[in-house]
Tab-separated table of C-alpha atoms and ligand atoms in Angstrom:
chain	number	residue	atom	x	y	z
A	1	MET	CA	21.883	39.361	-5.744
A	2	GLU	CA	23.459	35.994	-6.491
A	3	ALA	CA	21.229	33.292	-7.969
A	4	VAL	CA	21.553	29.787	-9.411
A	5	VAL	CA	20.285	30.262	-12.955
A	6	LYS	CA	19.387	27.747	-15.661
A	7	TYR	CA	20.269	30.018	-18.554
A	8	ALA	CA	19.499	27.801	-21.553
A	9	LEU	CA	17.699	24.530	-22.326
A	10	GLY	CA	19.667	21.316	-22.735
A	11	PRO	CA	22.231	19.599	-20.541
A	12	GLY	CA	24.159	21.811	-18.121
A	13	ASN	CA	23.738	25.547	-18.673
A	14	VAL	CA	23.406	26.322	-14.969
A	15	GLU	CA	25.586	28.850	-13.169
A	16	LEU	CA	25.713	31.238	-10.239
A	17	ARG	CA	24.908	34.661	-11.663
A	18	ASP	CA	24.519	38.146	-10.393
A	19	VAL	CA	20.933	39.208	-11.109
A	20	SER	CA	18.984	42.293	-10.161
A	21	GLU	CA	16.956	42.183	-6.955
A	22	PRO	CA	13.244	41.791	-7.769
A	23	SER	CA	10.369	43.838	-6.360
A	24	PRO	CA	6.802	42.624	-5.901
A	25	GLY	CA	3.875	43.486	-8.183
A	26	PRO	CA	0.499	44.470	-6.646
A	27	ASP	CA	-0.563	40.889	-5.758
A	28	GLU	CA	2.882	39.593	-4.935
A	29	VAL	CA	4.989	38.924	-1.863
A	30	LYS	CA	8.755	39.260	-1.635
A	31	ILE	CA	10.333	36.530	0.465
A	32	GLU	CA	13.865	36.556	1.855
A	33	ILE	CA	14.899	32.934	1.389
A	34	LYS	CA	16.151	31.233	4.560
A	35	ALA	CA	16.284	27.663	3.273
A	36	ALA	CA	15.869	26.109	-0.177
A	37	GLY	CA	16.023	22.359	-0.758
A	38	ILE	CA	17.638	20.684	-3.749
A	39	CYS	CA	15.146	18.296	-5.327
A	40	GLY	CA	15.747	15.347	-7.639
A	41	SER	CA	13.963	17.313	-10.349
A	42	ASP	CA	16.564	20.095	-9.998
A	43	LEU	CA	19.075	17.499	-11.206
A	44	HIS	CA	16.790	16.760	-14.155
A	45	ILE	CA	16.661	20.500	-14.915
A	46	LEU	CA	20.465	20.590	-14.699
A	47	HIS	CA	20.770	17.631	-17.076
A	48	GLY	CA	17.993	18.874	-19.339
A	49	ASP	CA	15.972	15.641	-19.195
A	50	ILE	CA	12.681	16.710	-17.616
A	51	LYS	CA	9.270	16.895	-19.286
A	52	LEU	CA	7.983	19.783	-17.157
A	53	LEU	CA	8.135	23.154	-18.862
A	54	ILE	CA	11.192	25.293	-18.273
A	55	ARG	CA	11.680	28.887	-19.409
A	56	PRO	CA	15.325	29.917	-19.218
A	57	PRO	CA	16.932	32.032	-18.069
A	58	VAL	CA	15.229	31.137	-14.793
A	59	ILE	CA	16.367	31.041	-11.168
A	60	MET	CA	15.975	27.451	-9.965
A	61	GLY	CA	14.655	26.248	-6.591
A	62	HIS	CA	11.076	25.315	-5.691
A	63	GLU	CA	11.286	23.925	-2.132
A	64	PHE	CA	11.773	26.840	0.208
A	65	SER	CA	10.874	28.885	3.241
A	66	GLY	CA	11.699	32.398	4.316
A	67	SER	CA	10.574	35.630	5.787
A	68	VAL	CA	8.390	38.226	4.077
A	69	THR	CA	10.273	41.486	3.447
A	70	GLU	CA	7.866	43.398	1.242
A	71	VAL	CA	4.317	43.024	-0.094
A	72	GLY	CA	2.522	44.452	-3.139
A	73	SER	CA	-0.027	47.277	-2.871
A	74	SER	CA	-3.091	44.992	-2.846
A	75	VAL	CA	-1.741	42.380	-0.425
A	76	SER	CA	-3.286	42.651	3.038
A	77	LYS	CA	-2.845	39.134	4.390
A	78	TRP	CA	0.943	39.215	4.687
A	79	LYS	CA	3.369	41.636	6.268
A	80	PRO	CA	7.146	41.966	6.615
A	81	GLY	CA	8.527	39.505	9.157
A	82	ASP	CA	5.953	36.766	8.530
A	83	ARG	CA	7.570	33.316	8.429
A	84	VAL	CA	6.294	31.581	5.323
A	85	THR	CA	6.627	28.913	2.691
A	86	SER	CA	5.039	28.848	-0.738
A	87	GLU	CA	3.297	26.629	-3.221
A	88	THR	CA	4.890	26.351	-6.628
A	89	SER	CA	1.979	26.422	-9.108
A	90	ALA	CA	2.396	30.111	-9.917
A	91	GLN	CA	0.271	29.881	-13.057
A	92	VAL	CA	-2.615	27.543	-13.921
A	93	CYS	CA	-5.402	28.048	-16.470
A	94	GLY	CA	-8.275	28.134	-13.967
A	95	GLU	CA	-10.668	26.821	-16.668
A	96	CYS	CA	-9.887	23.134	-17.234
A	97	ILE	CA	-11.553	20.218	-15.440
A	98	PRO	CA	-8.634	19.707	-13.000
A	99	CYS	CA	-8.556	23.444	-12.182
A	100	ARG	CA	-12.344	23.639	-11.770
A	101	THR	CA	-12.302	20.659	-9.416
A	102	GLY	CA	-9.439	21.854	-7.239
A	103	ASN	CA	-6.809	19.604	-8.813
A	104	TYR	CA	-4.784	22.402	-10.359
A	105	ASN	CA	-1.633	20.346	-9.736
A	106	VAL	CA	-2.486	18.463	-12.938
A	107	CYS	CA	-3.498	21.490	-15.034
A	108	ALA	CA	-1.851	21.155	-18.457
A	109	GLU	CA	-1.089	24.880	-18.392
A	110	LYS	CA	0.654	24.720	-15.021
A	111	ARG	CA	3.816	26.824	-14.838
A	112	LEU	CA	6.019	26.367	-11.784
A	113	ILE	CA	8.278	28.490	-9.636
A	114	GLY	CA	11.869	27.374	-10.173
A	115	TYR	CA	11.029	26.091	-13.670
A	116	TRP	CA	9.103	28.847	-15.458
A	117	PHE	CA	9.136	31.641	-12.895
A	118	ASN	CA	12.173	32.660	-10.874
A	119	GLY	CA	12.685	30.405	-7.871
A	120	ALA	CA	14.397	30.241	-4.512
A	121	PHE	CA	18.086	29.614	-5.167
A	122	ALA	CA	18.674	33.315	-4.516
A	123	LYS	CA	18.443	35.786	-1.662
A	124	TYR	CA	14.907	36.838	-2.621
A	125	CYS	CA	11.994	35.268	-4.428
A	126	ILE	CA	8.742	36.878	-5.549
A	127	VAL	CA	5.560	34.805	-5.377
A	128	PRO	CA	1.850	35.491	-5.910
A	129	SER	CA	0.356	36.064	-2.450
A	130	ARG	CA	-2.311	33.343	-2.934
A	131	LEU	CA	0.469	30.707	-2.928
A	132	VAL	CA	1.891	31.680	0.449
A	133	HIS	CA	1.387	29.524	3.560
A	134	ARG	CA	2.318	30.524	7.104
A	135	LEU	CA	5.001	28.415	8.771
A	136	PRO	CA	3.851	27.297	12.222
A	137	ASP	CA	6.045	28.899	14.944
A	138	ASN	CA	7.572	25.580	15.960
A	139	VAL	CA	8.530	24.596	12.407
A	140	SER	CA	12.076	25.658	11.511
A	141	TYR	CA	12.963	27.258	8.196
A	142	ALA	CA	14.898	24.128	7.233
A	143	ALA	CA	11.865	21.938	7.977
A	144	GLY	CA	9.692	24.475	6.150
A	145	ALA	CA	11.758	23.921	3.018
A	146	LEU	CA	10.478	20.335	3.039
A	147	SER	CA	6.823	21.333	3.049
A	148	GLU	CA	6.696	21.106	-0.766
A	149	PRO	CA	7.879	17.488	-1.026
A	150	LEU	CA	5.776	16.671	2.031
A	151	ALA	CA	2.654	18.098	0.349
A	152	CYS	CA	3.422	15.906	-2.709
A	153	CYS	CA	3.556	12.850	-0.444
A	154	ILE	CA	0.348	13.832	1.366
A	155	ASN	CA	-1.328	13.910	-2.043
A	156	ALA	CA	-0.150	10.398	-2.865
A	157	VAL	CA	-0.129	8.580	0.447
A	158	VAL	CA	-2.749	10.304	2.562
A	159	GLU	CA	-5.330	11.546	0.066
A	160	LYS	CA	-5.101	9.167	-2.907
A	161	THR	CA	-4.191	5.876	-1.213
A	162	VAL	CA	-6.519	4.241	1.269
A	163	ILE	CA	-4.376	2.979	4.165
A	164	LEU	CA	-6.104	1.584	7.233
A	165	PRO	CA	-4.479	0.645	10.547
A	166	GLY	CA	-2.727	-2.687	10.192
A	167	ASP	CA	-2.390	-2.500	6.417
A	168	PHE	CA	0.838	-3.937	5.049
A	169	VAL	CA	2.541	-1.154	3.085
A	170	VAL	CA	5.681	-1.408	0.946
A	171	VAL	CA	7.539	1.805	0.067
A	172	THR	CA	10.331	1.649	-2.542
A	173	GLY	CA	13.045	4.296	-2.852
A	174	PRO	CA	14.336	5.640	0.504
A	175	GLY	CA	15.119	9.166	-0.709
A	176	PRO	CA	13.367	12.181	0.828
A	177	ILE	CA	10.070	11.336	-0.921
A	178	GLY	CA	10.210	7.717	0.226
A	179	LEU	CA	11.118	8.658	3.797
A	180	LEU	CA	8.274	11.184	3.975
A	181	SER	CA	5.853	8.662	2.431
A	182	LEU	CA	7.006	6.060	4.937
A	183	GLN	CA	6.175	8.396	7.826
A	184	LEU	CA	2.733	9.126	6.384
A	185	ALA	CA	2.004	5.419	5.946
A	186	LYS	CA	3.014	4.929	9.587
A	187	ALA	CA	0.892	7.899	10.692
A	188	LYS	CA	-2.099	6.177	9.074
A	189	GLY	CA	-1.391	3.045	11.092
A	190	GLY	CA	0.285	0.964	8.417
A	191	PHE	CA	2.937	-1.722	8.915
A	192	ALA	CA	5.705	-0.404	6.687
A	193	VAL	CA	8.433	-2.135	4.708
A	194	LEU	CA	11.021	0.192	3.168
A	195	VAL	CA	12.936	-1.092	0.149
A	196	GLY	CA	16.202	0.219	-1.274
A	197	THR	CA	19.454	-0.907	-2.884
A	198	GLY	CA	22.998	-1.362	-1.575
A	199	VAL	CA	23.871	2.321	-1.966
A	200	ASP	CA	20.834	3.146	0.190
A	201	GLU	CA	22.089	1.383	3.348
A	202	LYS	CA	22.392	4.637	5.298
A	203	ARG	CA	18.968	5.780	4.103
A	204	LEU	CA	17.406	2.477	5.094
A	205	GLY	CA	18.878	3.032	8.576
A	206	ILE	CA	17.225	6.454	8.713
A	207	GLY	CA	14.020	4.740	7.591
A	208	ARG	CA	14.220	2.395	10.576
A	209	GLU	CA	14.710	5.429	12.861
A	210	LEU	CA	11.615	6.957	11.309
A	211	GLY	CA	9.460	3.927	11.966
A	212	ALA	CA	9.984	1.410	9.158
A	213	ASN	CA	9.087	-1.991	10.594
A	214	VAL	CA	11.288	-3.827	8.104
A	215	THR	CA	13.895	-2.611	5.612
A	216	VAL	CA	15.059	-4.555	2.585
A	217	ASN	CA	18.251	-4.098	0.557
A	218	VAL	CA	17.371	-5.640	-2.823
A	219	ASP	CA	21.050	-6.276	-3.584
A	220	GLU	CA	21.102	-8.754	-0.727
A	221	GLU	CA	17.540	-9.946	-0.267
A	222	ASP	CA	14.545	-10.665	-2.466
A	223	PRO	CA	11.726	-8.302	-1.445
A	224	LEU	CA	9.166	-10.656	-3.015
A	225	LYS	CA	10.249	-13.475	-0.692
A	226	ILE	CA	10.323	-11.220	2.347
A	227	VAL	CA	6.894	-9.702	1.714
A	228	SER	CA	5.454	-13.106	0.931
A	229	GLY	CA	6.937	-14.503	4.137
A	230	LEU	CA	5.571	-11.668	6.250
A	231	THR	CA	2.072	-11.876	4.763
A	232	ASN	CA	1.578	-15.667	4.657
A	233	GLY	CA	1.949	-15.574	0.902
A	234	ALA	CA	-0.798	-13.003	0.359
A	235	GLY	CA	1.339	-10.008	-0.685
A	236	ALA	CA	1.282	-6.367	0.362
A	237	ASP	CA	-2.008	-4.503	0.761
A	238	ILE	CA	-0.414	-1.376	-0.610
A	239	PHE	CA	2.650	-0.599	-2.721
A	240	ILE	CA	3.998	2.954	-2.921
A	241	GLU	CA	6.673	3.481	-5.588
A	242	CYS	CA	8.997	6.427	-4.875
A	243	SER	CA	12.198	5.340	-6.647
A	244	GLY	CA	11.332	5.827	-10.295
A	245	SER	CA	13.119	2.588	-11.105
A	246	PRO	CA	11.430	0.290	-13.674
A	247	GLY	CA	12.600	-2.710	-11.631
A	248	ALA	CA	10.788	-1.388	-8.569
A	249	VAL	CA	7.621	-0.816	-10.605
A	250	ARG	CA	7.723	-4.400	-11.895
A	251	SER	CA	8.344	-5.791	-8.423
A	252	GLY	CA	5.433	-3.705	-7.106
A	253	PHE	CA	2.999	-5.347	-9.523
A	254	GLN	CA	4.301	-8.718	-8.329
A	255	LEU	CA	4.350	-8.246	-4.596
A	256	VAL	CA	1.097	-6.317	-4.140
A	257	ARG	CA	-1.730	-8.666	-3.160
A	258	ARG	CA	-4.821	-9.505	-5.195
A	259	GLY	CA	-7.248	-6.615	-4.787
A	260	GLY	CA	-4.435	-4.400	-3.490
A	261	GLN	CA	-3.436	-0.831	-4.267
A	262	TYR	CA	-0.466	0.454	-6.238
A	263	THR	CA	0.495	4.143	-6.094
A	264	GLN	CA	3.169	5.726	-8.305
A	265	ILE	CA	5.029	8.851	-7.163
A	266	GLY	CA	8.465	8.278	-8.738
A	267	LEU	CA	9.162	9.153	-12.373
A	268	THR	CA	11.154	6.671	-14.448
A	269	GLY	CA	11.762	9.163	-17.256
A	270	ARG	CA	11.494	6.473	-19.951
A	271	SER	CA	9.277	3.729	-21.369
A	272	PHE	CA	9.864	0.193	-20.148
A	273	GLU	CA	8.339	-3.261	-20.231
A	274	LEU	CA	5.716	-4.199	-17.645
A	275	ASP	CA	3.211	-7.047	-17.317
A	276	PHE	CA	0.146	-4.826	-17.144
A	277	ASP	CA	-2.241	-7.814	-17.115
A	278	ASN	CA	-1.620	-7.987	-13.376
A	279	VAL	CA	-3.966	-5.007	-13.049
A	280	ALA	CA	-6.813	-7.144	-14.399
A	281	TYR	CA	-5.784	-10.528	-12.995
A	282	LYS	CA	-5.219	-9.142	-9.507
A	283	GLU	CA	-7.920	-6.446	-9.673
A	284	LEU	CA	-5.368	-3.850	-8.655
A	285	THR	CA	-6.231	-0.250	-7.992
A	286	VAL	CA	-3.423	1.706	-9.669
A	287	ARG	CA	-3.034	5.406	-9.005
A	288	GLY	CA	-0.619	8.166	-9.819
A	289	SER	CA	0.060	11.432	-8.112
A	290	LEU	CA	1.811	14.583	-9.263
A	291	GLY	CA	2.766	17.581	-7.160
A	292	GLN	CA	0.467	19.174	-4.651
A	293	SER	CA	-2.346	21.614	-4.064
A	294	TRP	CA	-3.649	23.782	-1.231
A	295	PRO	CA	-5.295	21.159	1.064
A	296	TYR	CA	-2.147	19.010	1.013
A	297	TRP	CA	-0.018	21.965	2.126
A	298	LYS	CA	-2.391	22.699	4.986
A	299	ARG	CA	-2.298	19.114	6.195
A	300	GLY	CA	1.477	18.840	5.766
A	301	LEU	CA	2.149	21.992	7.792
A	302	LYS	CA	-0.143	20.737	10.577
A	303	MET	CA	1.652	17.393	10.652
A	304	LEU	CA	5.069	19.121	10.782
A	305	SER	CA	3.878	21.297	13.642
A	306	GLN	CA	2.459	18.309	15.529
A	307	GLY	CA	5.673	16.333	15.062
A	308	GLN	CA	3.881	13.583	13.148
A	309	VAL	CA	6.405	14.002	10.362
A	310	LYS	CA	10.085	14.480	11.177
A	311	THR	CA	12.413	16.270	8.774
A	312	GLU	CA	15.682	16.649	10.719
A	313	PRO	CA	16.890	13.113	9.915
A	314	LEU	CA	16.311	13.859	6.215
A	315	ILE	CA	18.428	17.001	6.119
A	316	SER	CA	21.978	15.867	5.414
A	317	ASP	CA	23.639	19.163	4.530
A	318	ILE	CA	23.043	22.886	4.832
A	319	LEU	CA	25.314	24.758	2.408
A	320	PRO	CA	25.705	28.385	1.388
A	321	LEU	CA	24.208	29.188	-2.027
A	322	GLN	CA	27.702	29.611	-3.508
A	323	GLN	CA	28.271	25.874	-2.941
A	324	TRP	CA	25.278	24.883	-5.072
A	325	LYS	CA	27.442	22.659	-7.301
A	326	GLU	CA	28.674	20.670	-4.332
A	327	GLY	CA	25.075	20.379	-3.091
A	328	PHE	CA	23.791	19.133	-6.457
A	329	GLY	CA	26.686	16.659	-6.545
A	330	LYS	CA	25.808	15.307	-3.098
A	331	VAL	CA	22.200	14.722	-4.166
A	332	GLU	CA	23.348	13.120	-7.420
A	333	ASN	CA	25.799	10.658	-5.855
A	334	LYS	CA	23.420	9.984	-2.929
A	335	GLU	CA	26.065	11.069	-0.418
A	336	GLY	CA	23.511	13.633	0.745
A	337	LEU	CA	19.820	13.093	1.390
A	338	LYS	CA	18.011	16.436	1.451
A	339	VAL	CA	20.554	19.168	0.832
A	340	ILE	CA	19.494	22.680	1.800
A	341	LEU	CA	20.987	25.806	0.240
A	342	LYS	CA	21.106	28.914	2.372
A	343	PRO	CA	21.555	32.271	0.639
A	344	GLU	CA	23.455	34.594	2.958
B	401	LIG	ZN1	10.774	19.041	-5.647
B	402	LIG	ZN1	-6.183	24.273	-15.706
């Protein structure tokens, strides 16, 4: 079968290769991939600038859905034809404090599908059966491919951040993560301001369609002034950073109110200067979130099924696997939003 393979560490070293079709071990499920999303971190894998562990040669792709075609001898829960999606934490230690307390998404020994184990940019993918989640009947395969990023956002916005109806929430970075986070903040009853740059104009428009009360293009307007104006000078109750831009992080510490909450989802990929005293002076609650675990998948799939989170406006392109380069390019130059690869 054809597969998009990262065949060596470092920049580049990704190509479409012919690899042998895998078969499941006793506890594993073989999934025929129907949709696989290209994630920002796939670009980092391509460029070789990600801190997460990669073991080449490895088939990339960690946001996917498909149909079960074969199960291992000790798998009884799944059968051929089941419509499914899958978690990505294929290996965790099971012994550390995060693992023992259900937070295996931050296990130091975590090894991911699409990074360490073969992923979904191929016709078939093998996953441990415990990672598999059923796709609700009314959730399409394309939408199902967004259940991984959605579960990440549920972790950050729904579980970690306390948002009450009427809370003033600022979300920076209107990519797929920002647009999912925006919808979750709205679902919790927040008043949401979505912030982006000039190249994000189209994405900010999608944000308005998805419920953003106000959108701000920082190349034209000062978000600090706008937030201050809308909150009688108090500042935002909650700031959710999805862009990974140091400038957005700094502005978050400024425009969040005294006693407010700051949640980081985006990764800047570098050290930068920040006035951290704001945390003390303003008594901020600062949180981070990384990846997802079982309860967040369950909640995300329910919300997709109930229509509380919409994915269609986020899907900009559906391309055959062979056009992976074009798809990566569209994500890189922001011409695309969520690009889905479809192995034939
Ligand atoms: Zn991802
Ligand atoms: Zn662990």
